[in-house]
mmCIF file of C-alpha atoms and ligand atoms in Angstrom:
data_model
loop_
_atom_site.group_PDB
_atom_site.id
_atom_site.type_symbol
_atom_site.label_atom_id
_atom_site.label_comp_id
_atom_site.label_asym_id
_atom_site.label_seq_id
_atom_site.Cartn_x
_atom_site.Cartn_y
_atom_site.Cartn_z
ATOM 1 C CA UNK P 1 36.046 223.336 45.064
ATOM 2 C CA UNK P 2 37.827 220.569 43.136
ATOM 3 C CA UNK P 3 39.179 221.872 39.844
ATOM 4 C CA UNK P 4 39.342 219.399 36.992
ATOM 5 C CA UNK P 5 40.679 219.097 33.446
ATOM 6 C CA UNK P 6 39.085 216.585 31.087
ATOM 7 C CA UNK P 7 41.218 215.045 28.335
ATOM 8 C CA UNK P 8 39.491 213.657 25.249
ATOM 9 C CA UNK P 9 40.204 212.310 21.770
ATOM 10 C CA UNK P 10 36.785 211.793 20.252
ATOM 11 C CA UNK P 11 33.062 212.112 20.727
ATOM 12 C CA UNK P 12 33.261 213.321 24.319
ATOM 13 C CA UNK P 13 30.016 211.763 25.524
ATOM 14 C CA UNK P 14 31.647 211.157 28.919
ATOM 15 C CA UNK P 15 32.706 214.809 28.953
ATOM 16 C CA UNK P 16 29.082 215.694 28.227
ATOM 17 C CA UNK P 17 27.948 213.553 31.167
ATOM 18 C CA UNK P 18 30.378 215.420 33.428
ATOM 19 C CA UNK P 19 29.203 218.825 32.190
ATOM 20 C CA UNK P 20 25.556 217.801 32.601
ATOM 21 C CA UNK P 21 26.169 216.590 36.159
ATOM 22 C CA UNK P 22 27.859 219.867 37.031
ATOM 23 C CA UNK P 23 25.031 221.854 35.477
ATOM 24 C CA UNK P 24 22.343 219.883 37.312
ATOM 25 C CA UNK P 25 24.183 220.395 40.606
ATOM 26 C CA UNK P 26 24.752 216.656 41.134
ATOM 27 C CA UNK P 27 28.499 217.095 40.765
ATOM 28 C CA UNK P 28 30.193 219.806 42.717
ATOM 29 C CA UNK P 29 33.422 220.641 40.908
ATOM 30 C CA UNK P 30 34.776 223.167 38.477
ATOM 31 C CA UNK P 31 35.644 222.143 34.909
ATOM 32 C CA UNK P 32 38.606 224.401 34.161
ATOM 33 C CA UNK P 33 39.589 223.125 30.727
ATOM 34 C CA UNK P 34 39.186 220.440 28.096
ATOM 35 C CA UNK P 35 42.271 219.208 26.270
ATOM 36 C CA UNK P 36 42.137 217.112 23.108
ATOM 37 C CA UNK P 37 44.939 215.360 21.260
ATOM 38 C CA UNK P 38 42.875 215.625 18.060
ATOM 39 C CA UNK P 39 41.748 218.921 16.587
ATOM 40 C CA UNK P 40 38.591 217.408 15.073
ATOM 41 C CA UNK P 41 37.332 215.731 18.266
ATOM 42 C CA UNK P 42 33.595 216.408 18.588
ATOM 43 C CA UNK P 43 34.047 216.770 22.341
ATOM 44 C CA UNK P 44 35.790 220.110 21.694
ATOM 45 C CA UNK P 45 32.547 221.429 20.246
ATOM 46 C CA UNK P 46 30.603 220.168 23.255
ATOM 47 C CA UNK P 47 33.001 222.086 25.528
ATOM 48 C CA UNK P 48 32.893 225.264 23.457
ATOM 49 C CA UNK P 49 29.089 225.149 23.565
ATOM 50 C CA UNK P 50 29.369 225.435 27.337
ATOM 51 C CA UNK P 51 32.069 228.119 27.189
ATOM 52 C CA UNK P 52 34.710 225.852 28.630
ATOM 53 C CA UNK P 53 38.311 226.644 27.729
ATOM 54 C CA UNK P 54 39.652 224.188 25.151
ATOM 55 C CA UNK P 55 43.160 223.296 24.025
ATOM 56 C CA UNK P 56 44.414 221.040 21.268
ATOM 57 C CA UNK P 57 47.703 219.307 21.976
ATOM 58 C CA UNK P 58 48.190 216.982 19.036
ATOM 59 C CA UNK P 59 50.836 214.335 18.398
ATOM 60 C CA UNK P 60 51.396 215.975 15.029
ATOM 61 C CA UNK P 61 52.448 219.258 16.675
ATOM 62 C CA UNK P 62 54.052 218.003 19.870
ATOM 63 C CA UNK P 63 55.248 214.434 19.162
ATOM 64 C CA UNK P 64 57.174 213.127 22.155
ATOM 65 C CA UNK P 65 56.546 216.350 24.094
ATOM 66 C CA UNK P 66 52.764 215.824 24.219
ATOM 67 C CA UNK P 67 52.661 214.839 27.895
ATOM 68 C CA UNK P 68 54.972 217.692 28.856
ATOM 69 C CA UNK P 69 52.797 220.178 26.979
ATOM 70 C CA UNK P 70 49.673 218.895 28.744
ATOM 71 C CA UNK P 71 51.502 219.086 32.062
ATOM 72 C CA UNK P 72 52.288 222.759 31.380
ATOM 73 C CA UNK P 73 48.573 223.429 30.844
ATOM 74 C CA UNK P 74 47.287 221.684 33.973
ATOM 75 C CA UNK P 75 50.119 222.457 36.392
ATOM 76 C CA UNK P 76 48.912 224.675 39.220
ATOM 77 C CA UNK P 77 45.514 225.081 37.542
ATOM 78 C CA UNK P 78 43.689 221.852 38.324
ATOM 79 C CA UNK P 79 43.545 219.312 41.136
ATOM 80 C CA UNK P 80 42.422 216.329 39.088
ATOM 81 C CA UNK P 81 42.985 215.235 35.488
ATOM 82 C CA UNK P 82 40.196 213.081 34.026
ATOM 83 C CA UNK P 83 40.917 210.957 30.968
ATOM 84 C CA UNK P 84 37.591 210.437 29.204
ATOM 85 C CA UNK P 85 38.231 208.606 25.964
ATOM 86 C CA UNK P 86 41.750 210.026 25.707
ATOM 87 C CA UNK P 87 43.816 207.820 23.432
ATOM 88 C CA UNK P 88 47.386 209.068 23.971
ATOM 89 C CA UNK P 89 49.549 207.579 26.698
ATOM 90 C CA UNK P 90 50.709 210.050 29.339
ATOM 91 C CA UNK P 91 54.305 209.774 30.470
ATOM 92 C CA UNK P 92 57.011 211.610 32.382
ATOM 93 C CA UNK P 93 56.622 214.471 34.834
ATOM 94 C CA UNK P 94 52.826 214.698 34.709
ATOM 95 C CA UNK P 95 52.607 211.169 36.135
ATOM 96 C CA UNK P 96 54.821 211.965 39.111
ATOM 97 C CA UNK P 97 53.540 215.485 39.752
ATOM 98 C CA UNK P 98 49.915 214.350 39.438
ATOM 99 C CA UNK P 99 50.408 210.997 41.153
ATOM 100 C CA UNK P 100 46.976 209.663 42.211
ATOM 101 C CA UNK P 101 45.400 212.761 40.702
ATOM 102 C CA UNK P 102 44.803 211.359 37.197
ATOM 103 C CA UNK P 103 41.897 209.000 36.562
ATOM 104 C CA UNK P 104 40.789 207.117 33.466
ATOM 105 C CA UNK P 105 37.618 205.352 32.379
ATOM 106 C CA UNK P 106 37.944 202.064 30.517
ATOM 107 C CA UNK P 107 35.017 200.192 28.933
ATOM 108 C CA UNK P 108 35.656 196.757 30.475
ATOM 109 C CA UNK P 109 35.992 195.125 33.856
ATOM 110 C CA UNK P 110 39.750 195.517 34.353
ATOM 111 C CA UNK P 111 41.861 193.317 34.292
ATOM 112 C CA UNK P 112 39.813 191.839 31.451
ATOM 113 C CA UNK P 113 40.140 193.290 27.955
ATOM 114 C CA UNK P 114 42.535 196.097 28.763
ATOM 115 C CA UNK P 115 46.143 197.102 28.170
ATOM 116 C CA UNK P 116 48.020 198.129 25.065
ATOM 117 C CA UNK P 117 45.953 198.373 21.890
ATOM 118 C CA UNK P 118 42.738 197.539 23.714
ATOM 119 C CA UNK P 119 40.456 200.486 23.069
ATOM 120 C CA UNK P 120 37.305 201.416 21.207
ATOM 121 C CA UNK P 121 35.183 198.713 19.630
ATOM 122 C CA UNK P 122 38.028 196.175 19.931
ATOM 123 C CA UNK P 123 37.358 195.828 23.659
ATOM 124 C CA UNK P 124 33.798 194.703 23.002
ATOM 125 C CA UNK P 125 34.730 192.460 20.073
ATOM 126 C CA UNK P 126 37.132 190.614 22.372
ATOM 127 C CA UNK P 127 34.551 190.324 25.157
ATOM 128 C CA UNK P 128 32.087 188.768 22.708
ATOM 129 C CA UNK P 129 34.778 186.503 21.278
ATOM 130 C CA UNK P 130 35.455 185.165 24.780
ATOM 131 C CA UNK P 131 31.758 184.688 25.438
ATOM 132 C CA UNK P 132 31.832 186.476 28.792
ATOM 133 C CA UNK P 133 28.416 186.810 30.398
ATOM 134 C CA UNK P 134 29.178 190.143 32.053
ATOM 135 C CA UNK P 135 31.277 193.133 31.103
ATOM 136 C CA UNK P 136 31.232 196.719 32.278
ATOM 137 C CA UNK P 137 33.423 199.720 32.926
ATOM 138 C CA UNK P 138 36.190 200.681 35.294
ATOM 139 C CA UNK P 139 37.477 203.981 36.645
ATOM 140 C CA UNK P 140 41.059 203.707 37.830
ATOM 141 C CA UNK P 141 44.033 205.839 38.761
ATOM 142 C CA UNK P 142 46.583 206.302 36.000
ATOM 143 C CA UNK P 143 50.147 205.150 36.460
ATOM 144 C CA UNK P 144 53.004 204.488 34.053
ATOM 145 C CA UNK P 145 51.390 201.292 32.729
ATOM 146 C CA UNK P 146 48.357 200.955 30.452
ATOM 147 C CA UNK P 147 45.126 200.495 32.440
ATOM 148 C CA UNK P 148 47.220 199.228 35.350
ATOM 149 C CA UNK P 149 46.617 201.756 38.161
ATOM 150 C CA UNK P 150 44.494 201.117 41.261
ATOM 151 C CA UNK P 151 40.838 200.401 40.473
ATOM 152 C CA UNK P 152 38.483 202.951 42.034
ATOM 153 C CA UNK P 153 35.023 201.750 40.956
ATOM 154 C CA UNK P 154 33.403 199.398 38.452
ATOM 155 C CA UNK P 155 29.932 198.881 37.010
ATOM 156 C CA UNK P 156 28.710 195.592 35.557
ATOM 157 C CA UNK P 157 26.388 195.024 32.599
ATOM 158 C CA UNK P 158 25.053 191.717 31.210
ATOM 159 C CA UNK P 159 26.326 190.428 27.871
ATOM 160 C CA UNK P 160 23.756 188.655 25.666
ATOM 161 C CA UNK P 161 24.708 186.060 23.065
ATOM 162 C CA UNK P 162 22.952 187.998 20.323
ATOM 163 C CA UNK P 163 24.861 191.232 21.148
ATOM 164 C CA UNK P 164 26.848 192.986 18.454
ATOM 165 C CA UNK P 165 30.014 194.810 19.605
ATOM 166 C CA UNK P 166 28.216 198.123 19.025
ATOM 167 C CA UNK P 167 25.254 197.070 21.196
ATOM 168 C CA UNK P 168 27.533 196.010 24.034
ATOM 169 C CA UNK P 169 29.521 199.231 23.680
ATOM 170 C CA UNK P 170 26.376 201.310 23.940
ATOM 171 C CA UNK P 171 25.098 199.394 27.021
ATOM 172 C CA UNK P 172 28.437 199.980 28.736
ATOM 173 C CA UNK P 173 28.625 203.634 27.679
ATOM 174 C CA UNK P 174 25.328 204.305 29.445
ATOM 175 C CA UNK P 175 26.939 203.073 32.680
ATOM 176 C CA UNK P 176 30.128 205.059 32.023
ATOM 177 C CA UNK P 177 28.088 208.234 31.892
ATOM 178 C CA UNK P 178 26.844 207.575 35.437
ATOM 179 C CA UNK P 179 30.036 206.144 36.885
ATOM 180 C CA UNK P 180 32.549 208.797 35.854
ATOM 181 C CA UNK P 181 30.712 211.805 37.362
ATOM 182 C CA UNK P 182 30.039 209.727 40.499
ATOM 183 C CA UNK P 183 33.724 208.935 40.974
ATOM 184 C CA UNK P 184 34.744 212.559 40.389
ATOM 185 C CA UNK P 185 32.175 213.491 43.052
ATOM 186 C CA UNK P 186 33.636 210.985 45.504
ATOM 187 C CA UNK P 187 37.121 212.380 44.903
ATOM 188 C CA UNK P 188 35.785 215.936 45.339
ATOM 189 C CA UNK P 189 34.368 214.864 48.693
ATOM 190 C CA UNK P 190 37.689 213.249 49.593
ATOM 191 C CA UNK P 191 36.044 209.855 49.974
ATOM 192 C CA UNK P 192 38.588 207.891 47.963
ATOM 193 C CA UNK P 193 41.825 207.005 49.725
ATOM 194 C CA UNK P 194 44.674 204.745 48.773
ATOM 195 C CA UNK P 195 45.609 202.067 51.265
ATOM 196 C CA UNK P 196 48.447 199.718 50.356
ATOM 197 C CA UNK P 197 48.031 200.662 46.697
ATOM 198 C CA UNK P 198 44.319 199.821 46.711
ATOM 199 C CA UNK P 199 41.636 202.464 46.338
ATOM 200 C CA UNK P 200 39.264 202.391 49.291
ATOM 201 C CA UNK P 201 35.908 204.150 49.437
ATOM 202 C CA UNK P 202 34.858 205.925 52.643
ATOM 203 C CA UNK P 203 31.141 206.622 52.744
HETATM 204 C C1 GRF J 1 34.554 205.321 26.242
HETATM 205 O O1 GRF J 1 34.059 204.035 26.017
HETATM 206 C C2 GRF J 1 35.696 205.272 27.216
HETATM 207 O O2 GRF J 1 35.555 204.294 28.190
HETATM 208 C C3 GRF J 1 36.848 204.923 26.338
HETATM 209 O O3 GRF J 1 36.617 205.626 25.139
HETATM 210 C C4 GRF J 1 35.220 205.885 24.982
HETATM 211 C C5 GRF J 1 35.077 207.362 24.859
HETATM 212 O O4 GRF J 1 33.788 207.774 24.584
HETATM 213 N N1 GRF J 1 38.104 205.166 27.009
HETATM 214 P P1 GRF J 1 33.418 209.324 24.610
HETATM 215 O O5 GRF J 1 34.464 210.072 23.789
HETATM 216 O O6 GRF J 1 33.377 209.787 26.027
HETATM 217 O O7 GRF J 1 32.078 209.390 23.948
#
């Protein structure tokens, strides 16, 4: 069975969606640990409620060694690292040792509204500023860049002219909660392969 670690920084609603999918039997994988870079992340509580092992690896305590510390925790213990609202940038050995085994969810249709500094409500403010008619979410592999790894799957939602950033965010989040467990399931079933740097889905 695929063993996963979920990395969070905040509310952890995507983590909750993963735990719920596992519990309902829709997602067949084992959640080995939750790691947060913030000690007050609500997602930690969600994990503890389900008796999942939690770790806090904060910038304050680990500074430049944050990625290395996370690598130590996941090395040999999980097959896949899932970034679900994780705000620190991973670098160094973890990226090479877990090449194509780290995925991230981003609340836009990459390559729109992504990259450095583009997170949280800002993503949706920018989408509304541009007047796009559709936005959505993307699950992609993580590489050394920001939101630049191969795209695995995307979901689209409509954008209405009367939307506030918070309304758009919430519409997209609903899709994130379906998409992320689905992609983890596809990886667990070995249905995602990389061909010439593009993620291809085998049904
Ligand atoms: C989500 O919108 C995710 O795409 C982004 O950060 C948000 C995290 O939400 N990377 P949550 O912590 O899962 O509730």
